[in-house]
Short mmCIF file of C-alpha atoms in Angstrom, two decimals:
data_model
loop_
_atom_site.label_atom_id
_atom_site.label_comp_id
_atom_site.label_asym_id
_atom_site.label_seq_id
_atom_site.Cartn_x
_atom_site.Cartn_y
_atom_site.Cartn_z
CA UNK A 1 0.07 -9.05 11.74
CA UNK A 2 -0.16 -9.04 15.47
CA UNK A 3 2.04 -6.43 17.06
CA UNK A 4 3.14 -8.94 19.69
CA UNK A 5 4.23 -11.46 17.07
CA UNK A 6 5.95 -9.48 14.33
CA UNK A 7 7.57 -6.13 14.89
CA UNK A 8 8.28 -4.06 11.78
CA UNK A 9 11.87 -4.27 10.70
CA UNK A 10 13.85 -1.31 12.10
CA UNK A 11 14.01 1.44 9.52
CA UNK A 12 17.31 2.06 7.82
CA UNK A 13 19.31 4.68 9.69
CA UNK A 14 18.54 7.19 6.94
CA UNK A 15 14.82 6.55 7.35
CA UNK A 16 14.70 6.40 11.12
CA UNK A 17 14.51 10.14 11.72
CA UNK A 18 12.05 10.53 8.87
CA UNK A 19 9.74 7.90 10.36
CA UNK A 20 9.94 9.49 13.80
CA UNK A 21 9.00 12.91 12.45
CA UNK A 22 6.05 11.49 10.55
CA UNK A 23 4.63 9.80 13.62
CA UNK A 24 5.30 12.87 15.79
CA UNK A 25 3.40 14.91 13.22
CA UNK A 26 0.48 12.49 13.15
CA UNK A 27 -0.05 12.55 16.89
CA UNK A 28 0.55 16.29 17.08
CA UNK A 29 -2.06 16.73 14.40
CA UNK A 30 -4.66 15.33 16.77
CA UNK A 31 -4.36 18.61 18.69
CA UNK A 32 -6.60 20.77 16.55
CA UNK A 33 -5.27 23.90 18.26
CA UNK A 34 -2.11 23.71 16.15
CA UNK A 35 -2.55 25.14 12.65
CA UNK A 36 -2.20 22.49 9.95
CA UNK A 37 0.15 24.68 7.90
CA UNK A 38 2.49 24.99 10.89
CA UNK A 39 2.39 21.25 11.56
CA UNK A 40 3.27 20.47 7.98
CA UNK A 41 5.99 23.09 7.93
CA UNK A 42 7.48 21.42 11.03
CA UNK A 43 7.28 17.98 9.46
CA UNK A 44 8.44 18.88 5.96
CA UNK A 45 11.46 20.70 7.38
CA UNK A 46 12.66 17.37 8.73
CA UNK A 47 11.16 15.12 6.05
CA UNK A 48 12.70 16.71 2.99
CA UNK A 49 16.27 16.90 4.29
CA UNK A 50 17.87 13.47 4.88
CA UNK A 51 19.89 12.95 8.03
CA UNK A 52 23.68 12.81 8.01
CA UNK A 53 24.06 14.72 4.75
CA UNK A 54 26.60 17.53 4.77
CA UNK A 55 25.31 19.88 2.10
CA UNK A 56 28.47 21.97 2.36
CA UNK A 57 30.37 19.00 0.90
CA UNK A 58 30.65 19.54 -2.87
CA UNK A 59 30.33 15.75 -3.29
CA UNK A 60 27.13 15.44 -1.24
CA UNK A 61 24.95 14.68 -4.24
CA UNK A 62 27.11 11.76 -5.39
CA UNK A 63 27.29 10.44 -1.84
CA UNK A 64 23.52 10.72 -1.46
CA UNK A 65 22.94 8.82 -4.70
CA UNK A 66 25.42 6.13 -3.66
CA UNK A 67 23.69 5.72 -0.32
CA UNK A 68 20.28 5.63 -2.00
CA UNK A 69 21.43 2.92 -4.39
CA UNK A 70 22.73 0.90 -1.45
CA UNK A 71 19.47 1.26 0.48
CA UNK A 72 17.35 0.26 -2.50
CA UNK A 73 19.52 -2.65 -3.54
CA UNK A 74 17.28 -5.72 -3.47
CA UNK A 75 18.41 -8.96 -1.76
CA UNK A 76 19.35 -11.81 -4.07
CA UNK A 77 19.90 -15.51 -3.54
CA UNK A 78 23.56 -15.13 -4.55
CA UNK A 79 24.09 -12.93 -1.48
CA UNK A 80 23.97 -16.15 0.56
CA UNK A 81 24.71 -18.81 -2.05
CA UNK A 82 27.58 -17.32 -4.00
CA UNK A 83 27.94 -20.48 -6.06
CA UNK A 84 24.28 -20.47 -7.16
CA UNK A 85 24.19 -21.23 -10.89
CA UNK A 86 21.39 -19.73 -12.98
CA UNK A 87 19.59 -21.59 -15.74
CA UNK A 88 17.88 -20.28 -18.88
CA UNK A 89 14.42 -18.95 -18.07
CA UNK A 90 11.50 -21.28 -18.68
CA UNK A 91 9.31 -18.24 -19.22
CA UNK A 92 9.31 -17.50 -22.93
CA UNK A 93 6.16 -16.43 -24.73
CA UNK A 94 7.70 -17.24 -28.11
CA UNK A 95 7.47 -20.93 -27.27
CA UNK A 96 4.16 -22.33 -26.15
CA UNK A 97 5.31 -25.96 -25.89
CA UNK A 98 4.05 -27.42 -22.60
CA UNK A 99 6.79 -27.76 -20.01
CA UNK A 100 7.91 -31.35 -19.53
CA UNK A 101 10.42 -33.02 -17.23
CA UNK A 102 13.15 -32.66 -19.86
CA UNK A 103 12.36 -29.03 -20.70
CA UNK A 104 15.98 -28.04 -20.09
CA UNK A 105 17.00 -29.88 -23.26
CA UNK A 106 15.02 -27.68 -25.55
CA UNK A 107 12.79 -25.24 -23.76
CA UNK A 108 12.38 -22.36 -24.29
CA UNK A 109 12.87 -22.09 -28.03
CA UNK A 110 16.36 -21.66 -29.44
CA UNK A 111 15.32 -18.42 -31.09
CA UNK A 112 16.35 -15.41 -29.03
CA UNK A 113 13.39 -13.70 -27.36
CA UNK A 114 13.67 -10.01 -26.54
CA UNK A 115 11.03 -10.00 -23.86
CA UNK A 116 13.25 -10.09 -20.80
CA UNK A 117 14.20 -7.34 -18.38
CA UNK A 118 17.90 -6.66 -17.89
CA UNK A 119 19.00 -6.77 -14.25
CA UNK A 120 20.50 -3.30 -14.67
CA UNK A 121 17.23 -1.71 -15.84
CA UNK A 122 16.05 1.05 -13.49
CA UNK A 123 12.99 3.26 -13.06
CA UNK A 124 13.22 6.90 -12.01
CA UNK A 125 11.56 7.31 -8.60
CA UNK A 126 10.91 11.08 -8.76
CA UNK A 127 10.03 12.76 -12.05
CA UNK A 128 9.33 16.36 -11.08
CA UNK A 129 12.17 18.84 -10.73
CA UNK A 130 10.86 21.30 -8.16
CA UNK A 131 12.55 24.66 -8.57
CA UNK A 132 11.70 25.79 -5.04
CA UNK A 133 10.89 24.21 -1.67
CA UNK A 134 7.80 26.45 -1.62
CA UNK A 135 6.33 24.84 -4.74
CA UNK A 136 3.08 22.98 -4.05
CA UNK A 137 3.91 19.44 -2.96
CA UNK A 138 7.66 20.04 -3.27
CA UNK A 139 9.86 17.09 -2.36
CA UNK A 140 13.40 18.37 -1.98
CA UNK A 141 16.56 16.66 -0.82
CA UNK A 142 18.49 19.81 0.06
CA UNK A 143 17.44 23.40 0.94
CA UNK A 144 18.16 24.51 -2.63
CA UNK A 145 15.84 21.80 -4.02
CA UNK A 146 18.61 20.36 -6.17
CA UNK A 147 17.56 17.76 -8.73
CA UNK A 148 18.83 14.36 -7.55
CA UNK A 149 18.23 11.25 -9.62
CA UNK A 150 16.91 8.30 -7.64
CA UNK A 151 16.61 4.99 -9.47
CA UNK A 152 14.86 1.76 -8.39
CA UNK A 153 14.87 -1.74 -9.89
CA UNK A 154 12.57 -2.45 -12.82
CA UNK A 155 10.32 -5.49 -12.41
CA UNK A 156 9.75 -8.22 -14.97
CA UNK A 157 11.01 -11.60 -16.27
CA UNK A 158 14.74 -12.23 -16.37
CA UNK A 159 16.61 -14.25 -18.99
CA UNK A 160 18.18 -16.40 -16.28
CA UNK A 161 16.42 -17.89 -13.26
CA UNK A 162 17.67 -19.41 -10.01
CA UNK A 163 14.95 -21.99 -9.33
CA UNK A 164 14.19 -25.11 -11.36
CA UNK A 165 10.41 -25.21 -11.79
CA UNK A 166 10.19 -28.93 -11.02
CA UNK A 167 11.87 -28.28 -7.65
CA UNK A 168 9.59 -25.41 -6.64
CA UNK A 169 6.74 -25.61 -4.18
CA UNK A 170 5.08 -22.21 -4.05
CA UNK A 171 2.87 -20.97 -1.23
CA UNK A 172 0.46 -18.04 -1.31
CA UNK A 173 -0.94 -16.35 1.81
CA UNK A 174 -3.34 -13.41 2.24
CA UNK A 175 -3.28 -11.53 5.55
CA UNK A 176 -5.07 -8.64 7.25
CA UNK A 177 -8.50 -7.49 6.14
CA UNK A 178 -10.33 -7.99 2.88
CA UNK A 179 -9.53 -5.81 -0.11
CA UNK A 180 -10.84 -5.79 -3.68
CA UNK A 181 -8.40 -7.59 -5.96
CA UNK A 182 -7.06 -10.29 -3.66
CA UNK A 183 -8.46 -13.04 -5.87
CA UNK A 184 -7.07 -11.36 -8.97
CA UNK A 185 -3.55 -11.39 -7.56
CA UNK A 186 -3.86 -15.02 -6.38
CA UNK A 187 -5.08 -16.03 -9.82
CA UNK A 188 -2.23 -14.39 -11.69
CA UNK A 189 0.43 -15.76 -9.36
CA UNK A 190 -0.89 -19.29 -9.99
CA UNK A 191 -1.18 -18.82 -13.76
CA UNK A 192 2.32 -17.35 -14.07
CA UNK A 193 3.84 -20.08 -11.89
CA UNK A 194 2.32 -22.69 -14.19
CA UNK A 195 3.73 -20.95 -17.26
CA UNK A 196 7.18 -21.24 -15.68
CA UNK A 197 6.47 -24.96 -15.21
CA UNK A 198 5.68 -25.15 -11.48
CA UNK A 199 3.46 -28.11 -10.60
CA UNK A 200 3.23 -27.71 -6.81
CA UNK A 201 1.29 -24.61 -5.79
CA UNK A 202 -0.59 -24.31 -2.51
CA UNK A 203 -2.58 -21.67 -0.70
CA UNK A 204 -2.11 -21.16 3.04
CA UNK A 205 -5.63 -20.52 4.38
CA UNK A 206 -6.47 -17.72 6.81
CA UNK A 207 -3.26 -15.74 6.79
CA UNK A 208 -0.17 -16.61 8.81
CA UNK A 209 -2.48 -18.54 11.14
CA UNK A 210 -2.54 -21.28 8.50
CA UNK A 211 1.10 -22.07 9.22
CA UNK A 212 0.40 -23.21 12.78
CA UNK A 213 -3.23 -24.26 13.17
CA UNK A 214 -3.34 -28.04 12.76
CA UNK A 215 -7.01 -27.87 11.78
CA UNK A 216 -6.12 -25.75 8.73
CA UNK A 217 -4.69 -27.65 5.77
CA UNK A 218 -2.98 -26.21 2.73
CA UNK A 219 -5.13 -25.75 -0.39
CA UNK A 220 -3.80 -27.17 -3.70
CA UNK A 221 -4.00 -24.52 -6.41
CA UNK A 222 -3.97 -24.73 -10.18
CA UNK A 223 -5.25 -22.72 -13.12
CA UNK A 224 -8.39 -24.85 -13.09
CA UNK A 225 -9.03 -23.95 -9.43
CA UNK A 226 -8.42 -20.20 -9.80
CA UNK A 227 -9.81 -19.68 -13.31
CA UNK A 228 -12.89 -17.69 -12.25
CA UNK A 229 -12.10 -16.54 -8.71
CA UNK A 230 -11.50 -12.96 -9.86
CA UNK A 231 -15.19 -12.67 -10.68
CA UNK A 232 -16.03 -12.30 -7.00
CA UNK A 233 -14.65 -10.34 -4.06
CA UNK A 234 -12.99 -11.58 -0.91
CA UNK A 235 -10.12 -14.05 -0.83
CA UNK A 236 -10.22 -17.66 -1.95
CA UNK A 237 -7.74 -18.38 0.83
CA UNK A 238 -9.45 -16.40 3.56
CA UNK A 239 -7.77 -13.78 5.73
CA UNK A 240 -6.93 -13.25 9.39
CA UNK A 241 -4.81 -11.04 11.59
CA UNK A 242 -2.04 -12.23 13.89
CA UNK A 243 -0.45 -15.65 13.77
CA UNK A 244 2.50 -17.69 15.04
CA UNK A 245 6.03 -16.40 15.52
CA UNK A 246 8.59 -16.29 12.73
CA UNK A 247 10.43 -19.41 13.80
CA UNK A 248 7.24 -21.49 13.74
CA UNK A 249 6.35 -20.23 10.28
CA UNK A 250 9.75 -21.06 8.83
CA UNK A 251 9.69 -24.46 10.56
CA UNK A 252 6.35 -25.12 8.88
CA UNK A 253 7.65 -23.95 5.51
CA UNK A 254 10.58 -26.36 5.81
CA UNK A 255 8.22 -29.17 6.79
CA UNK A 256 5.93 -28.47 3.83
CA UNK A 257 8.86 -27.95 1.46
CA UNK A 258 7.78 -24.43 0.48
CA UNK A 259 10.64 -22.56 -1.18
CA UNK A 260 8.66 -19.70 -2.75
CA UNK A 261 6.31 -17.67 -0.57
CA UNK A 262 4.05 -14.94 -1.91
CA UNK A 263 2.61 -12.71 0.81
CA UNK A 264 -0.34 -10.42 0.13
CA UNK A 265 -0.85 -7.85 2.87
CA UNK A 266 -0.20 -4.42 4.29
CA UNK A 267 2.47 -2.88 6.48
CA UNK A 268 2.32 -5.40 9.32
CA UNK A 269 2.08 -8.33 6.95
CA UNK A 270 5.12 -7.07 5.04
CA UNK A 271 7.02 -6.72 8.31
CA UNK A 272 6.22 -10.38 8.89
CA UNK A 273 7.34 -11.27 5.36
CA UNK A 274 10.63 -9.46 5.92
CA UNK A 275 11.12 -11.33 9.20
CA UNK A 276 10.48 -14.63 7.39
CA UNK A 277 12.99 -13.65 4.70
CA UNK A 278 15.62 -12.82 7.34
CA UNK A 279 14.99 -16.07 9.22
CA UNK A 280 15.35 -18.07 6.00
CA UNK A 281 18.66 -16.34 5.34
CA UNK A 282 19.78 -17.01 8.88
CA UNK A 283 19.09 -20.71 8.34
CA UNK A 284 20.68 -20.57 4.87
CA UNK A 285 17.51 -21.76 3.18
CA UNK A 286 17.17 -21.38 -0.57
CA UNK A 287 13.82 -19.59 -0.32
CA UNK A 288 12.31 -16.57 -2.08
CA UNK A 289 9.86 -14.40 -0.13
CA UNK A 290 8.00 -11.79 -2.20
CA UNK A 291 5.36 -9.34 -0.97
CA UNK A 292 2.47 -7.77 -2.87
CA UNK A 293 1.26 -4.61 -1.03
CA UNK A 294 -2.42 -4.86 -0.11
CA UNK A 295 -3.84 -1.78 1.53
CA UNK A 296 -7.10 -0.26 0.43
CA UNK A 297 -6.03 3.01 2.11
CA UNK A 298 -3.25 3.53 -0.47
CA UNK A 299 -0.80 4.37 2.33
CA UNK A 300 2.31 2.52 1.08
CA UNK A 301 5.16 4.97 0.35
CA UNK A 302 7.03 5.27 -2.95
CA UNK A 303 4.23 3.65 -4.98
CA UNK A 304 1.70 5.34 -7.28
CA UNK A 305 -1.12 3.33 -5.74
CA UNK A 306 -1.97 -0.03 -4.25
CA UNK A 307 -4.57 -2.46 -5.51
CA UNK A 308 -8.12 -2.06 -4.23
CA UNK A 309 -7.84 1.72 -3.97
CA UNK A 310 -9.45 2.53 -7.34
CA UNK A 311 -12.31 0.14 -6.59
CA UNK A 312 -12.80 1.69 -3.15
CA UNK A 313 -13.03 5.17 -4.64
CA UNK A 314 -15.47 3.98 -7.29
CA UNK A 315 -17.69 2.12 -4.82
CA UNK A 316 -17.62 5.06 -2.41
CA UNK A 317 -19.50 7.02 -5.08
CA UNK A 318 -22.58 4.88 -4.45
CA UNK A 319 -22.59 5.78 -0.75
CA UNK A 320 -21.92 9.46 -1.47
CA UNK A 321 -24.67 9.59 -4.07
CA UNK A 322 -27.10 7.98 -1.60
CA UNK A 323 -26.13 10.52 1.04
CA UNK A 324 -26.62 13.32 -1.48
CA UNK A 325 -30.08 12.11 -2.49
CA UNK A 326 -31.12 11.73 1.16
CA UNK A 327 -29.82 15.20 2.04
CA UNK A 328 -31.14 16.88 -1.10
CA UNK A 329 -34.57 15.34 -0.66
CA UNK A 330 -34.98 16.40 2.98
CA UNK A 331 -35.63 19.81 4.52
CA UNK A 332 -32.22 20.91 5.82
CA UNK A 333 -30.81 17.50 5.00
CA UNK A 334 -27.23 16.60 5.94
CA UNK A 335 -25.53 13.42 4.70
CA UNK A 336 -22.44 12.07 6.48
CA UNK A 337 -20.36 9.33 4.82
CA UNK A 338 -17.47 7.65 6.62
CA UNK A 339 -14.80 6.06 4.43
CA UNK A 340 -11.67 4.01 5.11
CA UNK A 341 -8.41 5.74 5.99
CA UNK A 342 -6.84 5.11 9.38
CA UNK A 343 -3.88 7.46 9.01
CA UNK A 344 -4.26 8.69 5.44
CA UNK A 345 -7.16 10.37 3.69
CA UNK A 346 -6.57 9.27 0.12
CA UNK A 347 -9.91 7.47 -0.31
CA UNK A 348 -11.90 10.35 1.17
CA UNK A 349 -10.00 12.92 -0.90
CA UNK A 350 -10.28 11.07 -4.22
CA UNK A 351 -13.91 10.06 -3.60
CA UNK A 352 -14.77 13.69 -2.90
CA UNK A 353 -13.10 14.77 -6.12
CA UNK A 354 -14.73 12.02 -8.16
CA UNK A 355 -18.27 12.57 -6.87
CA UNK A 356 -18.48 16.37 -7.08
CA UNK A 357 -21.22 16.13 -4.44
CA UNK A 358 -19.13 16.68 -1.31
CA UNK A 359 -19.24 19.99 0.57
CA UNK A 360 -16.86 19.02 3.38
CA UNK A 361 -14.01 16.49 3.30
CA UNK A 362 -12.26 15.67 6.58
CA UNK A 363 -9.02 13.64 6.63
CA UNK A 364 -6.55 12.61 9.37
CA UNK A 365 -3.75 14.79 8.00
CA UNK A 366 -5.65 18.06 8.40
CA UNK A 367 -6.79 19.01 11.94
CA UNK A 368 -10.15 20.71 12.35
CA UNK A 369 -12.54 22.14 14.92
CA UNK A 370 -16.11 20.96 15.13
CA UNK A 371 -17.36 23.86 17.24
CA UNK A 372 -16.58 27.56 17.21
CA UNK A 373 -17.06 30.32 14.62
CA UNK A 374 -14.71 28.61 12.15
CA UNK A 375 -15.69 25.02 12.95
CA UNK A 376 -17.32 22.36 10.80
CA UNK A 377 -20.74 22.82 12.42
CA UNK A 378 -20.75 26.55 11.75
CA UNK A 379 -19.99 25.87 8.09
CA UNK A 380 -22.79 23.29 7.95
CA UNK A 381 -25.18 26.01 9.20
CA UNK A 382 -23.94 28.29 6.42
CA UNK A 383 -24.47 25.53 3.83
CA UNK A 384 -28.04 24.90 4.99
CA UNK A 385 -28.76 28.63 4.78
CA UNK A 386 -27.30 29.00 1.29
CA UNK A 387 -27.84 25.59 -0.33
CA UNK A 388 -30.52 23.97 1.79
CA UNK A 389 -28.51 20.74 2.22
CA UNK A 390 -24.98 19.47 2.69
CA UNK A 391 -22.92 16.28 2.25
CA UNK A 392 -19.85 15.51 4.31
CA UNK A 393 -17.17 12.85 3.73
CA UNK A 394 -14.91 11.86 6.64
CA UNK A 395 -12.01 9.39 6.78
CA UNK A 396 -12.19 6.96 9.70
CA UNK A 397 -8.95 8.23 11.23
CA UNK A 398 -9.93 11.90 11.18
CA UNK A 399 -10.82 13.79 14.35
CA UNK A 400 -9.74 11.05 16.74
CA UNK A 401 -8.80 13.78 19.24
CA UNK A 402 -12.55 14.32 19.80
CA UNK A 403 -13.07 10.70 20.88
CA UNK A 404 -12.17 8.84 24.03
CA UNK A 405 -9.01 6.79 23.57
CA UNK A 406 -9.04 3.18 24.76
CA UNK A 407 -5.49 2.19 23.74
CA UNK A 408 -6.99 -1.13 22.63
CA UNK A 409 -5.46 -2.80 19.57
CA UNK A 410 -6.57 -5.43 17.11
CA UNK A 411 -4.66 -8.63 16.30
CA UNK A 412 -2.51 -6.68 13.83
CA UNK A 413 -1.43 -4.21 16.49
CA UNK A 414 -3.52 -1.39 15.02
CA UNK A 415 -5.10 0.99 17.50
CA UNK A 416 -8.87 0.50 17.52
CA UNK A 417 -10.33 3.82 16.46
CA UNK A 418 -13.46 5.50 17.74
CA UNK A 419 -16.29 6.01 15.29
CA UNK A 420 -15.83 9.59 14.11
CA UNK A 421 -18.84 9.28 11.80
CA UNK A 422 -21.25 8.53 14.64
CA UNK A 423 -19.67 11.28 16.73
CA UNK A 424 -20.15 13.87 13.97
CA UNK A 425 -23.71 12.72 13.42
CA UNK A 426 -24.53 13.09 17.12
CA UNK A 427 -22.73 16.43 17.49
CA UNK A 428 -24.47 17.78 14.39
CA UNK A 429 -27.93 16.83 15.68
CA UNK A 430 -27.12 18.32 19.08
CA UNK A 431 -25.76 21.56 17.60
CA UNK A 432 -28.78 22.29 15.39
CA UNK A 433 -31.20 21.37 18.16
CA UNK A 434 -29.47 23.84 20.50
CA UNK A 435 -29.66 26.70 17.99
CA UNK A 436 -33.26 25.85 17.12
CA UNK A 437 -32.67 24.99 13.46
CA UNK A 438 -34.26 21.78 12.13
CA UNK A 439 -31.77 19.40 10.53
CA UNK A 440 -32.25 15.89 9.14
CA UNK A 441 -28.90 14.06 9.54
CA UNK A 442 -28.29 10.73 7.78
CA UNK A 443 -25.13 8.67 8.42
CA UNK A 444 -23.76 6.02 6.02
CA UNK A 445 -20.80 3.67 6.69
CA UNK A 446 -20.13 1.54 3.55
CA UNK A 447 -16.79 0.15 4.78
CA UNK A 448 -17.54 -3.57 4.71
CA UNK A 449 -19.54 -3.32 1.49
CA UNK A 450 -16.56 -1.69 -0.22
CA UNK A 451 -13.98 -4.14 1.15
CA UNK A 452 -15.94 -7.13 -0.14
CA UNK A 453 -16.36 -5.81 -3.71
CA UNK A 454 -14.94 -7.40 -6.80
CA UNK A 455 -12.06 -5.38 -8.26
CA UNK A 456 -12.95 -2.97 -11.04
CA UNK A 457 -11.18 -2.93 -14.41
CA UNK A 458 -8.40 -0.57 -13.32
CA UNK A 459 -7.57 -2.61 -10.23
CA UNK A 460 -7.95 -5.84 -12.18
CA UNK A 461 -5.14 -4.77 -14.53
CA UNK A 462 -2.97 -3.62 -11.63
CA UNK A 463 -3.49 -6.92 -9.78
CA UNK A 464 -2.72 -8.93 -12.88
CA UNK A 465 0.62 -7.25 -13.46
CA UNK A 466 1.57 -7.27 -9.76
CA UNK A 467 0.88 -11.00 -9.56
CA UNK A 468 2.93 -11.74 -12.66
CA UNK A 469 5.86 -9.60 -11.54
CA UNK A 470 5.87 -11.19 -8.08
CA UNK A 471 6.54 -14.55 -9.73
CA UNK A 472 9.16 -13.09 -12.06
CA UNK A 473 10.97 -11.61 -9.07
CA UNK A 474 11.00 -14.89 -7.15
CA UNK A 475 12.32 -16.88 -10.12
CA UNK A 476 14.97 -14.21 -10.73
CA UNK A 477 16.33 -15.08 -7.27
CA UNK A 478 15.15 -12.00 -5.39
CA UNK A 479 13.76 -12.25 -1.87
CA UNK A 480 12.70 -9.80 0.81
CA UNK A 481 11.19 -7.58 -1.88
CA UNK A 482 7.83 -6.03 -2.61
CA UNK A 483 6.42 -5.34 -6.06
CA UNK A 484 4.67 -2.10 -6.89
CA UNK A 485 3.99 0.55 -9.51
CA UNK A 486 6.10 3.70 -9.61
CA UNK A 487 5.57 6.43 -12.18
CA UNK A 488 3.47 3.99 -14.25
CA UNK A 489 6.28 1.41 -14.30
CA UNK A 490 6.49 -1.75 -12.20
CA UNK A 491 9.37 -2.02 -9.78
CA UNK A 492 10.93 -4.14 -7.03
CA UNK A 493 11.60 -2.45 -3.71
CA UNK A 494 13.28 -3.82 -0.57
CA UNK A 495 10.61 -4.46 2.07
CA UNK A 496 12.28 -2.33 4.81
CA UNK A 497 11.91 0.76 2.59
CA UNK A 498 8.25 -0.03 1.89
CA UNK A 499 7.33 -0.26 5.59
CA UNK A 500 9.59 2.46 6.97
CA UNK A 501 6.82 5.06 7.27
CA UNK A 502 3.15 5.50 6.24
CA UNK A 503 2.27 7.44 3.13
CA UNK A 504 -0.02 10.36 3.95
CA UNK A 505 -1.76 13.17 2.12
CA UNK A 506 0.34 16.33 1.94
CA UNK A 507 -2.01 19.27 2.66
CA UNK A 508 0.26 21.38 0.45
CA UNK A 509 -0.11 18.98 -2.47
CA UNK A 510 -1.91 19.97 -5.63
CA UNK A 511 -4.36 17.09 -5.19
CA UNK A 512 -5.53 18.34 -1.78
CA UNK A 513 -5.77 21.86 -3.20
CA UNK A 514 -7.93 20.44 -6.00
CA UNK A 515 -10.15 18.78 -3.43
CA UNK A 516 -10.58 22.06 -1.54
CA UNK A 517 -11.40 23.80 -4.81
CA UNK A 518 -14.08 21.18 -5.50
CA UNK A 519 -15.70 21.27 -2.05
CA UNK A 520 -15.27 25.00 -1.43
CA UNK A 521 -14.62 24.33 2.24
CA UNK A 522 -12.60 26.72 4.45
CA UNK A 523 -9.99 25.85 7.07
CA UNK A 524 -11.87 24.63 10.14
CA UNK A 525 -9.49 26.16 12.68
#
């Protein structure tokens, strides 16, 4: 979403300080003169202890849990329409009778089906009881690292629904950049809507832009239309960044009669979805707005992973293997692979672990020097002397402090980054030329090839379940929510909590330690 059109919803007061510290850390991390361990110590000191909690109060734990439950309460249609009357769910897999206009008289089957989720079902957000704040990757609420249960809403079909299928017109929109799995999610949303009995399903082409551009018309969707779209990458509906303001979008939704909106996108897109939800509430519209997180970088907090990430890691192996072959086949060969990751290095870290061919992994969360006795280039020289070749993986957001800043932004409000891969390639060639050592440097950027891939099996399953649960959540009367996977279970989270801060790699986490063990790289400071 364009930064000038939708501003992210203000973080909850309890998240505001946390978000500030994260962003302060990120920009401070661009100064490679500050040790990464010190930066993370500074950030974690503020991140792990929530604001406004008096730990001397013997009741602090109960109060914290009460506040957490309030923050993670998900908006429901009855919050605005107190007299809203639910009806028996039309989603029942025990009865396969096609839905007809008089389904309410006998559909679903009279036999009780135990396939529904109770509204009071919860999923535990954190499952590790850290005994000490110094434990690797420790996430503590208080200085003593007390165990505090934090529960979030379980996703799935409810026994009672708040929309009559024959009165629903559902819209689906995909925003931002491409990501493997978009078509899979679209397909499952359409299929599940039809199982509920919805006849009017449309796609809004080219992101939020489709709500205002008169030359763009809505696309009728059905199971017949979407049956095979998951077999290819991209988005059936197309994508774009930016778009009209919130008021225009809601005006258009009213005009089209859309009362269920499914939004597939990242942080900015979710901020837009939350703004649409709030505007609908302001106008007292009986509308459900549900988000499905789409970020290939895997940088959405609270969730195990987002769709497209597994595919990105798998496809990155092809580029890494090519870089390895090029480097291994050349005299003093060096392969440099740049992968996605604006502010988080999850793809680079996991791809390095998966390939086993990476000697150096550079991510945005861990500052580094290029030059100097402990810099990346010095280590490359050591690798050529001892191994004869080297392969480096770098996330696109790493080392931005070495590049000239333009302050330019794209239509989503994202800062346009310099190309760290090209910079490293050039600096590497220059360094070895100056010291009189021959080096054959190859640079590979597979970004757009990866984004356009079809989802692999793992992501295909994730997309399928996310799409289904998005529809279940809308019919259950929830709005302003996002669906995700948490500790292997699917959950509903309020959008403000999902967009309150970016998820980043913790350099003290076991996974980063595993990556360092695999690459054998030192600290480059």
